[in-house]
Coordinates of N, CA and C in Angstrom, one line a residue:
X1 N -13.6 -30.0 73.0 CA -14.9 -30.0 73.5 C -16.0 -30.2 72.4
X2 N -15.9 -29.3 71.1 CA -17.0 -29.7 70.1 C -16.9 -30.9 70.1
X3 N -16.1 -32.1 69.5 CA -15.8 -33.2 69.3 C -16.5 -34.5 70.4
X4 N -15.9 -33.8 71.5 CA -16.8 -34.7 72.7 C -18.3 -34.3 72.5
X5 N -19.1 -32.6 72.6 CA -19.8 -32.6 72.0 C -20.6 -33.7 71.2
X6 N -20.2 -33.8 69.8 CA -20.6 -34.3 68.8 C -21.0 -36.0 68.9
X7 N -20.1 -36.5 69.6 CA -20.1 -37.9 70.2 C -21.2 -37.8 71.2
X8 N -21.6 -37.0 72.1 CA -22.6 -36.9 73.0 C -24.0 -36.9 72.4
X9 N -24.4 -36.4 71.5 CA -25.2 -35.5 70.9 C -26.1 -37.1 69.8
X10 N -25.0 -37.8 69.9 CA -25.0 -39.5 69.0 C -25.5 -40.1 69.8
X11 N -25.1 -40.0 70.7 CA -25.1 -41.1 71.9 C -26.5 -41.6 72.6
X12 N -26.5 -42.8 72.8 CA -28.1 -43.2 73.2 C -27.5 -43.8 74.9
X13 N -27.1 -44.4 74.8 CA -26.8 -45.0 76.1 C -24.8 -44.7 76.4
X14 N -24.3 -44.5 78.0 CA -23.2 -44.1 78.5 C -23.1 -45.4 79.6
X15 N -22.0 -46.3 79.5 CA -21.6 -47.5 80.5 C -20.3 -46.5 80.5
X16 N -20.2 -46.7 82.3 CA -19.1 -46.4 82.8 C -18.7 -48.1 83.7
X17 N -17.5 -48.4 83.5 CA -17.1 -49.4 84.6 C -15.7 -49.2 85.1
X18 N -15.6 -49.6 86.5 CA -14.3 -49.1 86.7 C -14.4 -49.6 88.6
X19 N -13.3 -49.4 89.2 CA -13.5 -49.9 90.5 C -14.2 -49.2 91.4
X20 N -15.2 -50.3 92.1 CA -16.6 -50.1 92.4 C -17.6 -49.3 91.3
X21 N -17.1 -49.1 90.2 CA -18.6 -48.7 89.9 C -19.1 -49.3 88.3
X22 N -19.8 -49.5 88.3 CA -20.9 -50.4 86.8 C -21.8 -49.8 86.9
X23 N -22.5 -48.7 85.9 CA -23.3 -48.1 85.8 C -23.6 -47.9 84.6
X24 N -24.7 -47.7 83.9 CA -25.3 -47.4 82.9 C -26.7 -46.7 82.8
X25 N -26.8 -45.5 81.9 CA -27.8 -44.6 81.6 C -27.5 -44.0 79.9
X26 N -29.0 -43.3 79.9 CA -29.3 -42.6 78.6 C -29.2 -41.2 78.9
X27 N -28.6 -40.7 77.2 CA -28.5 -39.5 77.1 C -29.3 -38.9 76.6
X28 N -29.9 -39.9 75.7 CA -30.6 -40.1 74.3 C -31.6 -38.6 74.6
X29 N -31.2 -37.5 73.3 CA -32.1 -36.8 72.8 C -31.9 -35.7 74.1
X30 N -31.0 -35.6 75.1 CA -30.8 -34.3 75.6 C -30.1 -33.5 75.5
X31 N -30.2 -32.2 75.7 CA -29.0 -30.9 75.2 C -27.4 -31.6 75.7
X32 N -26.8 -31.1 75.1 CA -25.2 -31.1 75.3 C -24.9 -30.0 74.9
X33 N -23.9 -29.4 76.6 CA -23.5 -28.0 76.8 C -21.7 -28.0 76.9
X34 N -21.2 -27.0 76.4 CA -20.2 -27.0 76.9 C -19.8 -25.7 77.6
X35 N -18.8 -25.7 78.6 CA -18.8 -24.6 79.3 C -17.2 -24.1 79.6
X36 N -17.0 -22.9 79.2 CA -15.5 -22.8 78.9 C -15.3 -21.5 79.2
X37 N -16.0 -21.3 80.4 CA -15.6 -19.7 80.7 C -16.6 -18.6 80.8
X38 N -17.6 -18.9 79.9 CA -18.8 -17.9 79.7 C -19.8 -17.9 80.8
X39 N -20.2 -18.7 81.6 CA -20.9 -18.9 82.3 C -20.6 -18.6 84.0
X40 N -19.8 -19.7 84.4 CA -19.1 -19.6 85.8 C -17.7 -20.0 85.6
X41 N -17.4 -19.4 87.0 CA -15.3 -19.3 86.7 C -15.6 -20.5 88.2
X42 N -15.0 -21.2 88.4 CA -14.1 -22.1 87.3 C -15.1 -22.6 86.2
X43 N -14.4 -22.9 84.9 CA -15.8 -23.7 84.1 C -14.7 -24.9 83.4
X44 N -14.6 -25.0 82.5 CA -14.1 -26.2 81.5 C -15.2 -27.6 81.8
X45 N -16.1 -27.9 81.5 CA -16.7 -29.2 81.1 C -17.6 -29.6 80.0
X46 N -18.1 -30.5 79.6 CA -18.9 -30.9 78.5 C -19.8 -31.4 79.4
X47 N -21.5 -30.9 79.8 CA -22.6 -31.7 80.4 C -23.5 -32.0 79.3
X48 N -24.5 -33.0 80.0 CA -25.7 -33.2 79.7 C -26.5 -33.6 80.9
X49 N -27.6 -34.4 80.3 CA -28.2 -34.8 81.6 C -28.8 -36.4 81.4
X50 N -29.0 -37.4 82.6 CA -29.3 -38.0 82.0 C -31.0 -38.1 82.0
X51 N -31.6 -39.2 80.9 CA -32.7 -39.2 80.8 C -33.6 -40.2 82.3
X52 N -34.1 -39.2 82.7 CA -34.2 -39.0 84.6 C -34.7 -40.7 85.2
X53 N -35.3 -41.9 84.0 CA -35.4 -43.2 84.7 C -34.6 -43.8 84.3
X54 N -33.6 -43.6 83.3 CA -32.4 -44.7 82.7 C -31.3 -45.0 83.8
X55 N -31.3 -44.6 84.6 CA -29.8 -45.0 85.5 C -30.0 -46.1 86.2
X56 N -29.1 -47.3 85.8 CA -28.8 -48.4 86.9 C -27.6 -48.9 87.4
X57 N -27.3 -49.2 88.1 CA -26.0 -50.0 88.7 C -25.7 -48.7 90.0
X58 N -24.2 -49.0 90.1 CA -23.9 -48.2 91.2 C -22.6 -47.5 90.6
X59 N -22.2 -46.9 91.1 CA -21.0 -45.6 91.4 C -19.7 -45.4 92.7
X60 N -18.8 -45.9 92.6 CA -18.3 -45.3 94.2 C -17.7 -43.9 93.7
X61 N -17.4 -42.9 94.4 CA -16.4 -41.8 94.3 C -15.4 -41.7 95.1
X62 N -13.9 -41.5 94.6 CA -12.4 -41.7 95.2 C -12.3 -40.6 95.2
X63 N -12.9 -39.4 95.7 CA -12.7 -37.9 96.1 C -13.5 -37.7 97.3
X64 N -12.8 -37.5 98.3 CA -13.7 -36.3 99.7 C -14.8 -35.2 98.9
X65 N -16.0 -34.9 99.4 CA -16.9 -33.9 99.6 C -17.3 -33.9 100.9
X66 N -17.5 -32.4 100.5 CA -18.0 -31.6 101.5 C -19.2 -31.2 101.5
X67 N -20.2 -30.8 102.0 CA -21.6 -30.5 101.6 C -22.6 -30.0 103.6
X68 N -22.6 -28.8 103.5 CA -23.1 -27.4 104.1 C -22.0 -28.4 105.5
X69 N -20.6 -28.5 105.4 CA -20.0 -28.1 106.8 C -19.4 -30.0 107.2
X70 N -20.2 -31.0 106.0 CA -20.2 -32.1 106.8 C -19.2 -33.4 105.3
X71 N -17.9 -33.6 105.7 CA -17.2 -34.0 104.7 C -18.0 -35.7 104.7
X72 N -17.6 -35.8 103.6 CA -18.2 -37.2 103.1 C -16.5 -38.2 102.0
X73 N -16.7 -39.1 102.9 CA -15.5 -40.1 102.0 C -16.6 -41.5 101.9
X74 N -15.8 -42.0 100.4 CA -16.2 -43.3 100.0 C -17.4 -43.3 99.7
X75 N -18.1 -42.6 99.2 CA -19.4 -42.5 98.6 C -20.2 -43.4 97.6
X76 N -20.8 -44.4 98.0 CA -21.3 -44.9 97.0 C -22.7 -44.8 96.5
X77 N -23.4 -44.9 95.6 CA -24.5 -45.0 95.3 C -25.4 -46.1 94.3
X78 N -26.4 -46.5 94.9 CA -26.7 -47.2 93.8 C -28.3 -46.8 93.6
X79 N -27.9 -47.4 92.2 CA -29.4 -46.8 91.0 C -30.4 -47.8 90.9
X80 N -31.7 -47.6 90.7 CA -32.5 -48.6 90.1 C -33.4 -47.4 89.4
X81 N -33.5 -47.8 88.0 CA -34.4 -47.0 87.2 C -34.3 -45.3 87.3
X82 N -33.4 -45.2 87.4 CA -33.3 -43.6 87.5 C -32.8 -43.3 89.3
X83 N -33.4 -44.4 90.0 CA -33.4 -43.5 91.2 C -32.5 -44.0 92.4
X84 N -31.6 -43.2 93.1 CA -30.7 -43.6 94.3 C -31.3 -44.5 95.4
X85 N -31.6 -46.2 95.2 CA -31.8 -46.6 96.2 C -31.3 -47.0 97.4
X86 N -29.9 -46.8 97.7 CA -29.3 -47.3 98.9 C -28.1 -46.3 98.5
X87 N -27.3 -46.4 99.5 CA -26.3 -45.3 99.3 C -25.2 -46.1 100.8
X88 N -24.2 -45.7 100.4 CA -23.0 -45.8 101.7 C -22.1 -45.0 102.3
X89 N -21.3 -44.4 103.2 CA -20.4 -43.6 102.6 C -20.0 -43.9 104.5
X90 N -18.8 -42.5 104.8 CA -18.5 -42.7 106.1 C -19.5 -41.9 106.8
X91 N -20.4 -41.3 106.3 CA -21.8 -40.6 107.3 C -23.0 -40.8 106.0
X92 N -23.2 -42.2 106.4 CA -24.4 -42.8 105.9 C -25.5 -42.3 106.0
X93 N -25.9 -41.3 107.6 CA -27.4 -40.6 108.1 C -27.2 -39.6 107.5
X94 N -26.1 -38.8 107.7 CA -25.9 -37.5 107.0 C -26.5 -37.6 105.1
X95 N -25.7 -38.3 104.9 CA -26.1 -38.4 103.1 C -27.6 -38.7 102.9
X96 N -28.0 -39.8 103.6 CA -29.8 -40.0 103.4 C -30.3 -38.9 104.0
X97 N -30.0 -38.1 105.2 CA -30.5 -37.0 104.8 C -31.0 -36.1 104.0
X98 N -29.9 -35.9 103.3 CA -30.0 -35.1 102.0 C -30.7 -35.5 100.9
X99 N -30.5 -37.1 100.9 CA -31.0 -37.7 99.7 C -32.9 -37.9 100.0
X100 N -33.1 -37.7 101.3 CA -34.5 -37.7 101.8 C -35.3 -35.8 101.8
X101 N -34.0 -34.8 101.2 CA -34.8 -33.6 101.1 C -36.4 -33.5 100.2
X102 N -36.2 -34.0 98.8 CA -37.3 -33.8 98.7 C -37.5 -34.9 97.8
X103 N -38.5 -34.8 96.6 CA -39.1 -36.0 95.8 C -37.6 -36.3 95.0
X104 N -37.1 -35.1 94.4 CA -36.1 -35.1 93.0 C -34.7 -35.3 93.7
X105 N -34.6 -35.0 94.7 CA -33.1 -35.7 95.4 C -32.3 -36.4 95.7
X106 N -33.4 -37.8 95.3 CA -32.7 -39.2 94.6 C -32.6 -39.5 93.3
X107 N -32.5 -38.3 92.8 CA -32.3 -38.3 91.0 C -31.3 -37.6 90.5
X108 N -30.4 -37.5 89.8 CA -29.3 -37.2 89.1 C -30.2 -36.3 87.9
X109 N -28.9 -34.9 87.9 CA -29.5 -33.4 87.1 C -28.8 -33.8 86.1
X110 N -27.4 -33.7 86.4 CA -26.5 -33.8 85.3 C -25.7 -35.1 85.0
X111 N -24.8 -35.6 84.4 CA -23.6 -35.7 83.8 C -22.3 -35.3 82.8
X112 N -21.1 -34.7 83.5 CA -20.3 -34.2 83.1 C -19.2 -34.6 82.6
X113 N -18.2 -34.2 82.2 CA -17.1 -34.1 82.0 C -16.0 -33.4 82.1
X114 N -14.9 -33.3 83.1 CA -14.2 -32.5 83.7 C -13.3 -31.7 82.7
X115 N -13.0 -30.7 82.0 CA -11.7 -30.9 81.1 C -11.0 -29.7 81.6
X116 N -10.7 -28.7 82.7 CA -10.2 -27.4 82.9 C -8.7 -28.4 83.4
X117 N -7.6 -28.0 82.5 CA -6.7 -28.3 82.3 C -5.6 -27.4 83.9
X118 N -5.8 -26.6 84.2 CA -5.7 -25.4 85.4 C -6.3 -26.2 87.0
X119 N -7.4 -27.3 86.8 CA -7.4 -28.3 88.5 C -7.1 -29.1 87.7
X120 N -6.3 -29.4 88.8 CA -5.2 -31.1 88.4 C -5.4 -32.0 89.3
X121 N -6.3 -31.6 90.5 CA -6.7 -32.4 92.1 C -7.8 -32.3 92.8
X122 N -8.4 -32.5 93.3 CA -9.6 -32.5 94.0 C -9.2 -31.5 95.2
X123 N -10.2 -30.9 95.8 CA -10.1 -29.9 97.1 C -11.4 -30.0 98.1
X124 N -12.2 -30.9 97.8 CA -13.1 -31.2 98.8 C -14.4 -29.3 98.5
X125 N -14.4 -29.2 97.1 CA -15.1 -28.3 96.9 C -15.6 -28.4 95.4
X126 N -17.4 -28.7 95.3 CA -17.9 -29.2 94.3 C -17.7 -28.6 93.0
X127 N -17.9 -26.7 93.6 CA -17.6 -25.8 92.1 C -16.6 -26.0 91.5
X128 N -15.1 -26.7 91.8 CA -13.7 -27.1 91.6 C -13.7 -28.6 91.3
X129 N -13.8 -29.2 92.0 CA -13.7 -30.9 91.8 C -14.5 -31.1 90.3
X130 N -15.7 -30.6 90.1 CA -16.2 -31.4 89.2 C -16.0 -31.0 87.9
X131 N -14.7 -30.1 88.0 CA -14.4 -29.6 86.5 C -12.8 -30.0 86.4
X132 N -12.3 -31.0 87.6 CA -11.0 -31.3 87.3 C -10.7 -31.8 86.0
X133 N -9.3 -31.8 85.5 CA -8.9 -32.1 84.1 C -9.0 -33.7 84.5
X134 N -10.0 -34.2 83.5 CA -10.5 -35.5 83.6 C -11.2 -36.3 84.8
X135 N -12.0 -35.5 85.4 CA -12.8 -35.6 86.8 C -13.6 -36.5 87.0
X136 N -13.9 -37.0 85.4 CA -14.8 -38.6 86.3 C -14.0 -39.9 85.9
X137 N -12.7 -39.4 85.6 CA -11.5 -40.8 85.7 C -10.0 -40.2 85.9
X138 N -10.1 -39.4 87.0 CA -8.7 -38.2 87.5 C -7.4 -39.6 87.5
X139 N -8.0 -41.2 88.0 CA -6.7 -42.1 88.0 C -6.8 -43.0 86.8
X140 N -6.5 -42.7 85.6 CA -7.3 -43.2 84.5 C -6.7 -44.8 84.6
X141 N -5.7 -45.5 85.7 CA -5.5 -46.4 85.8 C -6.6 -47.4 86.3
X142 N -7.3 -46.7 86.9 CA -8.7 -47.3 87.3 C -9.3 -47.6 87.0
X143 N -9.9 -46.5 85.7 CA -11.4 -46.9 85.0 C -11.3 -48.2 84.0
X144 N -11.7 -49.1 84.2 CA -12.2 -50.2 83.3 C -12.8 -49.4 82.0
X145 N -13.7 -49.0 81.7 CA -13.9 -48.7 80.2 C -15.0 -47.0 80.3
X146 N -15.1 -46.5 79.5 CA -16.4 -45.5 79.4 C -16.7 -45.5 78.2
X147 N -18.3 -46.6 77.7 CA -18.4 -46.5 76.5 C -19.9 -45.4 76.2
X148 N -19.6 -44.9 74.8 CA -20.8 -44.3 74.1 C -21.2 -45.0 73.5
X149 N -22.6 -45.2 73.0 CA -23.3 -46.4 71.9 C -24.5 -45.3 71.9

């Protein structure tokens, strides 16, 4: 964790590519946390946040969620300047719903890093999923690249 840390902490810009998703944002100049138990159980990850207008491209997610009762598959999202402008998934009204709650809803708080060696799979439950051991590339046959610069 220090190590990823320390690479974070450098870091000005994060390109992720991988199937469905080409994305890129800034880290530049925000805290990097790591969380290993002291805080919330489950914990194991390395966050930050990104810098709230740098996000562009899109994202899909290859894990079910769930969110207050209503599951969500194939999730995609796409960015312009920070902000969620179109979105897809298999309950497309459901998700713009949410993403229509308030001003900051189409903005991204964090980015993480999954590393609790103890989830090995997804369970359609966010406090768990997002701390799987390697959770934003769980099929690392997939990911095309995740660079720091």
């Amino acid at each position: 964790m220090d190590n990823l840390i320390s690479l974070m902490k450098k870091t000005d810009k994060v390109k992720i590519i991988g199937i469905g998703t080409d994305i890129e944002f800034s880290i530049k100049d925000i805290k990097v946390e790591k969380y290993f138990g002291t805080y919330n159980l489950p914990d194991g990850e390395v966050a930050t946040a990104p810098v709230k207008n740098s996000i562009n491209g899109y994202i899909t997610y290859n894990t079910k969620s769930v969110y207050n009762g209503i599951e969500f598959e194939n999730i995609k999202l796409i960015f312009k300047d920070g902000k969620i402008i179109d979105c897809d998934c298999n309950n497309k009204e459901a998700l713009e719903n949410i993403l229509n709650t308030d001003e900051g809803a189409r903005y991204v708080g964090e980015f993480a890093l999954g590393l609790n060696p103890y989830i090995t799979h997804t369970m359609s439950d966010v406090l768990f999923d997002e701390k799987v051991y390697g959770s934003f590339c769980p099929d690392l046959q997939h990911l095309s690249a995740l660079y720091f610069r």
